[in-house]
mmCIF file of C-alpha atoms in Angstrom:
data_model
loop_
_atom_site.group_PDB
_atom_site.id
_atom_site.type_symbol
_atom_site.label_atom_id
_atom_site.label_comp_id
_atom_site.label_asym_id
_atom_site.label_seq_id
_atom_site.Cartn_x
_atom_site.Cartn_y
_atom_site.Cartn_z
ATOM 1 C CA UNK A 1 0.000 0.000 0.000
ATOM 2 C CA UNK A 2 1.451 3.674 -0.439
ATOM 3 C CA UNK A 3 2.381 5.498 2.491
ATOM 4 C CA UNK A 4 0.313 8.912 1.879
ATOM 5 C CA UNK A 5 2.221 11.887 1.253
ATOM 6 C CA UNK A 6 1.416 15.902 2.687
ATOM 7 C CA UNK A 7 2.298 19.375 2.261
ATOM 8 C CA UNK A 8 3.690 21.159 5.574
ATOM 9 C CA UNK A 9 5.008 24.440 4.815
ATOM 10 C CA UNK A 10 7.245 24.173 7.958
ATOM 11 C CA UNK A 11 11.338 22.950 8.719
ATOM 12 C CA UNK A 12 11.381 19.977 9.652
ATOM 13 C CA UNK A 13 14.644 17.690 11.324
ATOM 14 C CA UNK A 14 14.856 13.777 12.069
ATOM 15 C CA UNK A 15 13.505 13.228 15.566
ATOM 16 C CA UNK A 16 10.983 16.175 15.996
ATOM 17 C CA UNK A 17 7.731 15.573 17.053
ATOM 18 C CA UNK A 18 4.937 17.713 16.186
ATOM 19 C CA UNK A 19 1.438 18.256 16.260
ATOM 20 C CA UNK A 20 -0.094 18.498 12.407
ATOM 21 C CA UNK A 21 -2.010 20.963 11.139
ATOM 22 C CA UNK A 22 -5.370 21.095 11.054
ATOM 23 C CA UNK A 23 -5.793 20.279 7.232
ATOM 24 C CA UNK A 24 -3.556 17.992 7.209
ATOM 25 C CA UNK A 25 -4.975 16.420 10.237
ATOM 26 C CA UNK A 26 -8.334 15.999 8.657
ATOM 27 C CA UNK A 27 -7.046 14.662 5.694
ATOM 28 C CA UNK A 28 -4.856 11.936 7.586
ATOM 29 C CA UNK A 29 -7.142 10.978 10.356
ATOM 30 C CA UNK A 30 -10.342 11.765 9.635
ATOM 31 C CA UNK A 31 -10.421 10.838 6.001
ATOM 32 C CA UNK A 32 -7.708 7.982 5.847
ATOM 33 C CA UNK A 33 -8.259 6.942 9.030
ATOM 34 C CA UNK A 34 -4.643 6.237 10.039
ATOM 35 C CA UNK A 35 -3.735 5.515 13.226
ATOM 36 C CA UNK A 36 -0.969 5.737 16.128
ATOM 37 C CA UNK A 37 2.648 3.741 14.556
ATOM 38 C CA UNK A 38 1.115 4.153 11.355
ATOM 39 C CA UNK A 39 3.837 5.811 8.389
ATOM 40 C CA UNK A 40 3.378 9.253 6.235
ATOM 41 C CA UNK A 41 5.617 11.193 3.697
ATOM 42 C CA UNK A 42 5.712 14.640 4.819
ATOM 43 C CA UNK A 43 7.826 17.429 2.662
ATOM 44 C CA UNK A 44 7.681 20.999 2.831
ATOM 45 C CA UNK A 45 8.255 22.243 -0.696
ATOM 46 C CA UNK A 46 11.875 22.765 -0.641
ATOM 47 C CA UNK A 47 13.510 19.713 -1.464
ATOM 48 C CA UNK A 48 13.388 16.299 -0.205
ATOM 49 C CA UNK A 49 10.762 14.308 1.917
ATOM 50 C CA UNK A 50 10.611 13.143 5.802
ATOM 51 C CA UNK A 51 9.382 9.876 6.373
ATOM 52 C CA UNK A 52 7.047 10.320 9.791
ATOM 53 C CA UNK A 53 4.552 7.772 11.447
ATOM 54 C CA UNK A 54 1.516 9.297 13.586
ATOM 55 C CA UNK A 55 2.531 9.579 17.234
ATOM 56 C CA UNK A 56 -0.521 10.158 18.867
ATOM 57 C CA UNK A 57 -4.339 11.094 18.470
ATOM 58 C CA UNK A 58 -7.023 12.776 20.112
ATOM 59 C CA UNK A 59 -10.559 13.731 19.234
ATOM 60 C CA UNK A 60 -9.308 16.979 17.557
ATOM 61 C CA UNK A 61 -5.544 16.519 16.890
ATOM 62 C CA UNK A 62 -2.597 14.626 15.855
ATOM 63 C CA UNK A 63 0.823 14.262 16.496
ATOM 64 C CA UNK A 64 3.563 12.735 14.139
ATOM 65 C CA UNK A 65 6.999 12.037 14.462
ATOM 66 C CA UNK A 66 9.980 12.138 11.978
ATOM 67 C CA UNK A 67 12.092 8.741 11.550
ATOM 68 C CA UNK A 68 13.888 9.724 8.615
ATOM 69 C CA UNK A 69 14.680 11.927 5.830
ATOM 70 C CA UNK A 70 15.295 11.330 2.238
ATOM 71 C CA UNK A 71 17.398 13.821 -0.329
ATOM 72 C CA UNK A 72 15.348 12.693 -2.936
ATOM 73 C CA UNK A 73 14.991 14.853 -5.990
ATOM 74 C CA UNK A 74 11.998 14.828 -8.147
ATOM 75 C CA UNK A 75 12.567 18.082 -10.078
ATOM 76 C CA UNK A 76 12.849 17.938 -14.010
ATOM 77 C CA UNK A 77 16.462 19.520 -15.917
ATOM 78 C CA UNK A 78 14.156 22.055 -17.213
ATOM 79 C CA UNK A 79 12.508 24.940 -15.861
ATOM 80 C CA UNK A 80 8.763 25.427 -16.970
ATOM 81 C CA UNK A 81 6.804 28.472 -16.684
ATOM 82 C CA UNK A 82 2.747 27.613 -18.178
ATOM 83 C CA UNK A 83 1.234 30.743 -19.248
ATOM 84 C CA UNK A 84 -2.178 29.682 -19.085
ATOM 85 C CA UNK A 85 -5.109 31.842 -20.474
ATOM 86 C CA UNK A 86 -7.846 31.878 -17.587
ATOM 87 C CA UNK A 87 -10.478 29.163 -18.735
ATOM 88 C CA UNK A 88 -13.613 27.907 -17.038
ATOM 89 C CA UNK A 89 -13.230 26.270 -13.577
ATOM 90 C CA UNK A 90 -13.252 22.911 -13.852
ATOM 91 C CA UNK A 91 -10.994 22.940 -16.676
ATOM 92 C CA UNK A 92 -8.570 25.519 -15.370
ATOM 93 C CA UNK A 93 -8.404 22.877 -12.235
ATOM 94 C CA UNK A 94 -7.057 19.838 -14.799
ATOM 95 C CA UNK A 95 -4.878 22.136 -16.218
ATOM 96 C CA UNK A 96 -2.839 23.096 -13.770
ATOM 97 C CA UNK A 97 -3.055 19.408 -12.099
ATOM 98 C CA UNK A 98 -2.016 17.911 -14.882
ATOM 99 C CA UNK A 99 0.827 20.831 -15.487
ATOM 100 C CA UNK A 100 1.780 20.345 -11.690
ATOM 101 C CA UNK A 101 2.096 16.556 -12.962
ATOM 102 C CA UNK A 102 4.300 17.282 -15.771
ATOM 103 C CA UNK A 103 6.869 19.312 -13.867
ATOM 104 C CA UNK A 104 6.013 22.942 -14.462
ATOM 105 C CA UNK A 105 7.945 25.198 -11.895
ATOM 106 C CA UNK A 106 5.518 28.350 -12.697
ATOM 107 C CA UNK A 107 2.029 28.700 -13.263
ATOM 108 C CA UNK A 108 1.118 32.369 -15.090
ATOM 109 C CA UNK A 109 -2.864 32.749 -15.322
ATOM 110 C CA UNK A 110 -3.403 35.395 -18.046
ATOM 111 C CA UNK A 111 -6.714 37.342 -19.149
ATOM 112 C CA UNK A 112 -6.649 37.626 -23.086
ATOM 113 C CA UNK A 113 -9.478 39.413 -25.233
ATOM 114 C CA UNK A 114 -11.358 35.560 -25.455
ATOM 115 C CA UNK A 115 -11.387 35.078 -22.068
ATOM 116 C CA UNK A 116 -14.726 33.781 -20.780
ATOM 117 C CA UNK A 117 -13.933 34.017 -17.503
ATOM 118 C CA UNK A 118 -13.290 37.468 -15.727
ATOM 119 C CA UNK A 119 -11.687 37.832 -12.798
ATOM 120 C CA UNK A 120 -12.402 41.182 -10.234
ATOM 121 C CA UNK A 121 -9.954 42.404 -8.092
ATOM 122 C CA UNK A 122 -11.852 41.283 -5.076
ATOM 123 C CA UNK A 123 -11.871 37.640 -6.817
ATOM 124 C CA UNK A 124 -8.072 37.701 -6.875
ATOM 125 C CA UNK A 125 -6.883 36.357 -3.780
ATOM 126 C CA UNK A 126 -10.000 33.264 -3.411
ATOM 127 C CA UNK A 127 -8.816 32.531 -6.906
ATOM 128 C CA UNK A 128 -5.171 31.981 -5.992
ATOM 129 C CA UNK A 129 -5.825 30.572 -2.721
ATOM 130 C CA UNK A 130 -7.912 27.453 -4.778
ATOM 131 C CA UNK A 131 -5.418 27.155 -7.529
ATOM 132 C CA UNK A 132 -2.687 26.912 -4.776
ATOM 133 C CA UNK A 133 -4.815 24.273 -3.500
ATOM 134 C CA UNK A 134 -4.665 22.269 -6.473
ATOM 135 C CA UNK A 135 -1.169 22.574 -7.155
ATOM 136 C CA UNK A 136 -0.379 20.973 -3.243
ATOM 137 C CA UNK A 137 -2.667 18.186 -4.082
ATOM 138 C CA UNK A 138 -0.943 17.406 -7.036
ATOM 139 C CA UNK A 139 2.269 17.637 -5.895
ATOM 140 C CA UNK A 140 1.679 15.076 -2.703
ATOM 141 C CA UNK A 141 -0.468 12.681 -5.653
ATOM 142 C CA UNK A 142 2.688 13.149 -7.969
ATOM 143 C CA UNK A 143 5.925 12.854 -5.648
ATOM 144 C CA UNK A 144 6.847 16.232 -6.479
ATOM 145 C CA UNK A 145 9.389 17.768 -3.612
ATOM 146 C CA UNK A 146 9.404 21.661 -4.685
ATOM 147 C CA UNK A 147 6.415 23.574 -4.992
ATOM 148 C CA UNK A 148 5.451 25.198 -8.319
ATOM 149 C CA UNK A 149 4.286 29.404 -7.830
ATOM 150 C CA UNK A 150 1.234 30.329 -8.810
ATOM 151 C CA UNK A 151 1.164 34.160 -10.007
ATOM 152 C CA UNK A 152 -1.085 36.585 -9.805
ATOM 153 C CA UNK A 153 -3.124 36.786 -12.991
ATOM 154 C CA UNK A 154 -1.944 39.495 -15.654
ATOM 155 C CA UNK A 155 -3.133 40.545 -19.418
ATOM 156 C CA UNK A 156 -1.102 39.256 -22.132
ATOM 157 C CA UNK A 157 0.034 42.870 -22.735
ATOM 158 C CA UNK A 158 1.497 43.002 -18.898
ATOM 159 C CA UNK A 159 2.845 39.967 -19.243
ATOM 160 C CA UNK A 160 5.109 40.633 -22.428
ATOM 161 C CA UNK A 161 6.186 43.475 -20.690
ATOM 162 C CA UNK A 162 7.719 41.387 -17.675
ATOM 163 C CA UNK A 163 11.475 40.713 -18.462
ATOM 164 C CA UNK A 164 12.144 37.055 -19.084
ATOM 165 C CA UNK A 165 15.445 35.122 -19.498
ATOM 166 C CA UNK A 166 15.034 31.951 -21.859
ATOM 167 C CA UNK A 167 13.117 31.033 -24.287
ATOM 168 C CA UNK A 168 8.997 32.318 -24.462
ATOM 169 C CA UNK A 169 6.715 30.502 -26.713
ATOM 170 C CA UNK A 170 2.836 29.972 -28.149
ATOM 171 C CA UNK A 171 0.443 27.783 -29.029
ATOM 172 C CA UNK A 172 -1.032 29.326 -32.485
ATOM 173 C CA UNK A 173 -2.705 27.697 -35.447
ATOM 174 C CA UNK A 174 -0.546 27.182 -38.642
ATOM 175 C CA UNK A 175 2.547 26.186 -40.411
ATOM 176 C CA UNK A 176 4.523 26.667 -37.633
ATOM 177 C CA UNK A 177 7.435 24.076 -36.007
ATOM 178 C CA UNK A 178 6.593 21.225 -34.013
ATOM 179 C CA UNK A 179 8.164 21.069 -29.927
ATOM 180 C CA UNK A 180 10.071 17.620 -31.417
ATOM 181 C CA UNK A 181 11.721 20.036 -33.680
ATOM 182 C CA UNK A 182 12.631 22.620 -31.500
ATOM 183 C CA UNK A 183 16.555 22.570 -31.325
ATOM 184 C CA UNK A 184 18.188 20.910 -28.198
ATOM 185 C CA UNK A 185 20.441 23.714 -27.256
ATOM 186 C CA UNK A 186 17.326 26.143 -26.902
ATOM 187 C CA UNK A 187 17.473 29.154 -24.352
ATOM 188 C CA UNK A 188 15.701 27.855 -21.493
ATOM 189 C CA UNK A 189 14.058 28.013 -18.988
ATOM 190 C CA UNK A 190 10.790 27.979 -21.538
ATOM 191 C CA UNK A 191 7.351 29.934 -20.941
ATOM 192 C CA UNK A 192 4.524 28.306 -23.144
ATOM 193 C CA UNK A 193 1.671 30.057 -23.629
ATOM 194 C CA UNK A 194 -2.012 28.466 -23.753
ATOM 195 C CA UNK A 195 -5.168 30.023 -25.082
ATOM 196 C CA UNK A 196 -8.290 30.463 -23.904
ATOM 197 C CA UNK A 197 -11.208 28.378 -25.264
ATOM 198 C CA UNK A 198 -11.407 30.106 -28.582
ATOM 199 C CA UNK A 199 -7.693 30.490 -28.568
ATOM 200 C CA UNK A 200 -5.831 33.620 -29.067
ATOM 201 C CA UNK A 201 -6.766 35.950 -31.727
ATOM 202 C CA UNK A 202 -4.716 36.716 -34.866
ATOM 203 C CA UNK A 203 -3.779 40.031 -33.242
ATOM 204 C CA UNK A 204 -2.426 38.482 -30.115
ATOM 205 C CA UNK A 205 -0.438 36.095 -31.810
ATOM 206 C CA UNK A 206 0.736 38.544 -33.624
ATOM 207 C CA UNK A 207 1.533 41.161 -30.624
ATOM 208 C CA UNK A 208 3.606 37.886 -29.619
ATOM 209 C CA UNK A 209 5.542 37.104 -32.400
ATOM 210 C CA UNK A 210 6.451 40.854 -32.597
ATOM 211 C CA UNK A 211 7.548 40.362 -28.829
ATOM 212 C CA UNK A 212 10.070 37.933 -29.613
ATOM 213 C CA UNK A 213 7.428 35.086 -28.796
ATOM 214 C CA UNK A 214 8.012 31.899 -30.895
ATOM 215 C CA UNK A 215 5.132 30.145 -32.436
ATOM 216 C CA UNK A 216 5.111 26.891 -32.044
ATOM 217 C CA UNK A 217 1.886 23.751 -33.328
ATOM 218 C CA UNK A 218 0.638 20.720 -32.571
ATOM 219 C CA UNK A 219 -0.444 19.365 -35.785
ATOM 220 C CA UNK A 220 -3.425 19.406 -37.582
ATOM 221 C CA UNK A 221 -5.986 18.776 -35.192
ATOM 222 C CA UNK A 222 -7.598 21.787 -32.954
ATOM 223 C CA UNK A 223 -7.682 20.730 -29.275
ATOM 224 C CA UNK A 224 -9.360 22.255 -26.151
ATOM 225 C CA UNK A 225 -7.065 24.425 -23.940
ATOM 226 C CA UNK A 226 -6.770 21.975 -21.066
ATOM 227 C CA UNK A 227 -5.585 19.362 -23.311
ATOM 228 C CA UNK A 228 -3.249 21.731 -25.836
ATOM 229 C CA UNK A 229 -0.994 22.625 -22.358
ATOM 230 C CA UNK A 230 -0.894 18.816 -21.044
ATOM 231 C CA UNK A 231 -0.088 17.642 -24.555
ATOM 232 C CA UNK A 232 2.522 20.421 -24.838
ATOM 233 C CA UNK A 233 4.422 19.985 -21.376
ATOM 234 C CA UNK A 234 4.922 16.213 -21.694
ATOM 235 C CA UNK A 235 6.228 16.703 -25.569
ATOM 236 C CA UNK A 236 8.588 19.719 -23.461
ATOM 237 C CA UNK A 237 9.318 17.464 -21.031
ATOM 238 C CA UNK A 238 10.291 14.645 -23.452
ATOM 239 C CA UNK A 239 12.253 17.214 -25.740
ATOM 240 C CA UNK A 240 14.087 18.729 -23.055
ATOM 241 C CA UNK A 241 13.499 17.464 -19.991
ATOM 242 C CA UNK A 242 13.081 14.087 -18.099
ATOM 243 C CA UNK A 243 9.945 12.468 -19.401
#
């Protein structure tokens, strides 16, 4: 059986007992039901993973303590940025699972002139505190180690105006280069960019491209958003990273 792994944003050092938060508590005791001598991963986000078993429980908290660490490293060669247009919910939750997944270091949400969702400023900080959400659970699901960012979101126009060392590209319809055929000694680290659901427009690409954005395809067929940035970062990943 896996031993169930958890996000605590806290040092920890072989030997220390503590009591778990309360999140992590639920999740542990109330949902998995473990129990006193029983083992957990814990890691923190910065590299490596402690290897804890519950110490004690009570009606309304646990404590674990740490047995061991482990310098393992999970991390990809490459650093990923996804600059992913702001799509509906449930899809903007795969994507930036499945990103997490795939080894992205950075997650940029950007509003572009298709956008069908809007975000107001007093949405801002609910929004990041849910997409933050989803990028922990993915990360304990995936074996990840380091925690990927979430930014705040910013237009495409904002964006292109933020300095950027390595290599930026987009997603855009036509005859443009596939990732396979990208050349291996490319600047990185490498910022995709992903469309919203009725992709960028002609102008934006454009804007882009002007930018010093390189447009990249995926062949032939249109797909949606979600599955253009999953089907991108593993052909990334596989190009220049670890997949």
């Amino acid at each position: 059986m896996r031993v169930p792994r958890f996000y605590v944003p806290q040092p920890f050092a072989v030997g220390q007992e503590f009591t778990l938060p309360d999140t992590t508590f639920r999740h542990a005791i109330q949902v998995l039901r473990l129990g006193v001598g029983e083992p957990l991963i814990l890691f923190n986000g910065e590299g490596g993973e402690y290897l804890a078993q519950i110490s004690n429980v009570s009606k309304r908290s646990a404590s674990v303590l740490i047995d061991s660490v482990s310098s393992i490293e999970t991390e990809s060669p490459v650093h990923l940025t996804l600059v992913q247009a702001v799509i509906k919910p449930d899809k903007m939750d795969f994507a930036l699972q499945k990103a997490v997944e795939l080894g992205v270091n950075t997650i940029q949400p950007l509003i572009t002139q298709r956008s069908v969702v809007r975000i107001g400023k007093e949405q801002v900080d609910k929004k990041l505190q849910h997409w933050e959400g989803i990028v922990v659970a993915a990360c304990e699901q995936s074996g990840r180690t380091r925690m990927p960012t979430v930014q705040v979101p910013l237009t495409l126009e904002r964006w292109l105006e933020t300095p950027f060392v390595g290599t930026r590209i987009i997603l855009a319809p036509g005859d443009f280069p596939r990732i396979n055929a990208l050349p291996a000694d490319l600047p990185t680290p490498i910022a995709l960019l992903i469309g919203p659901e009725g992709g960028f427009t002609g102008e934006e690409v454009e804007t882009c491209v002007q930018a010093g954005v390189m447009p990249v395809s995926l062949g032939p067929r249109i797909l949606r958003a979600e599955t253009a940035s999953s089907a991108a970062l593993a052909l990334l990943q596989h190009r220049f990273g670890d997949l």
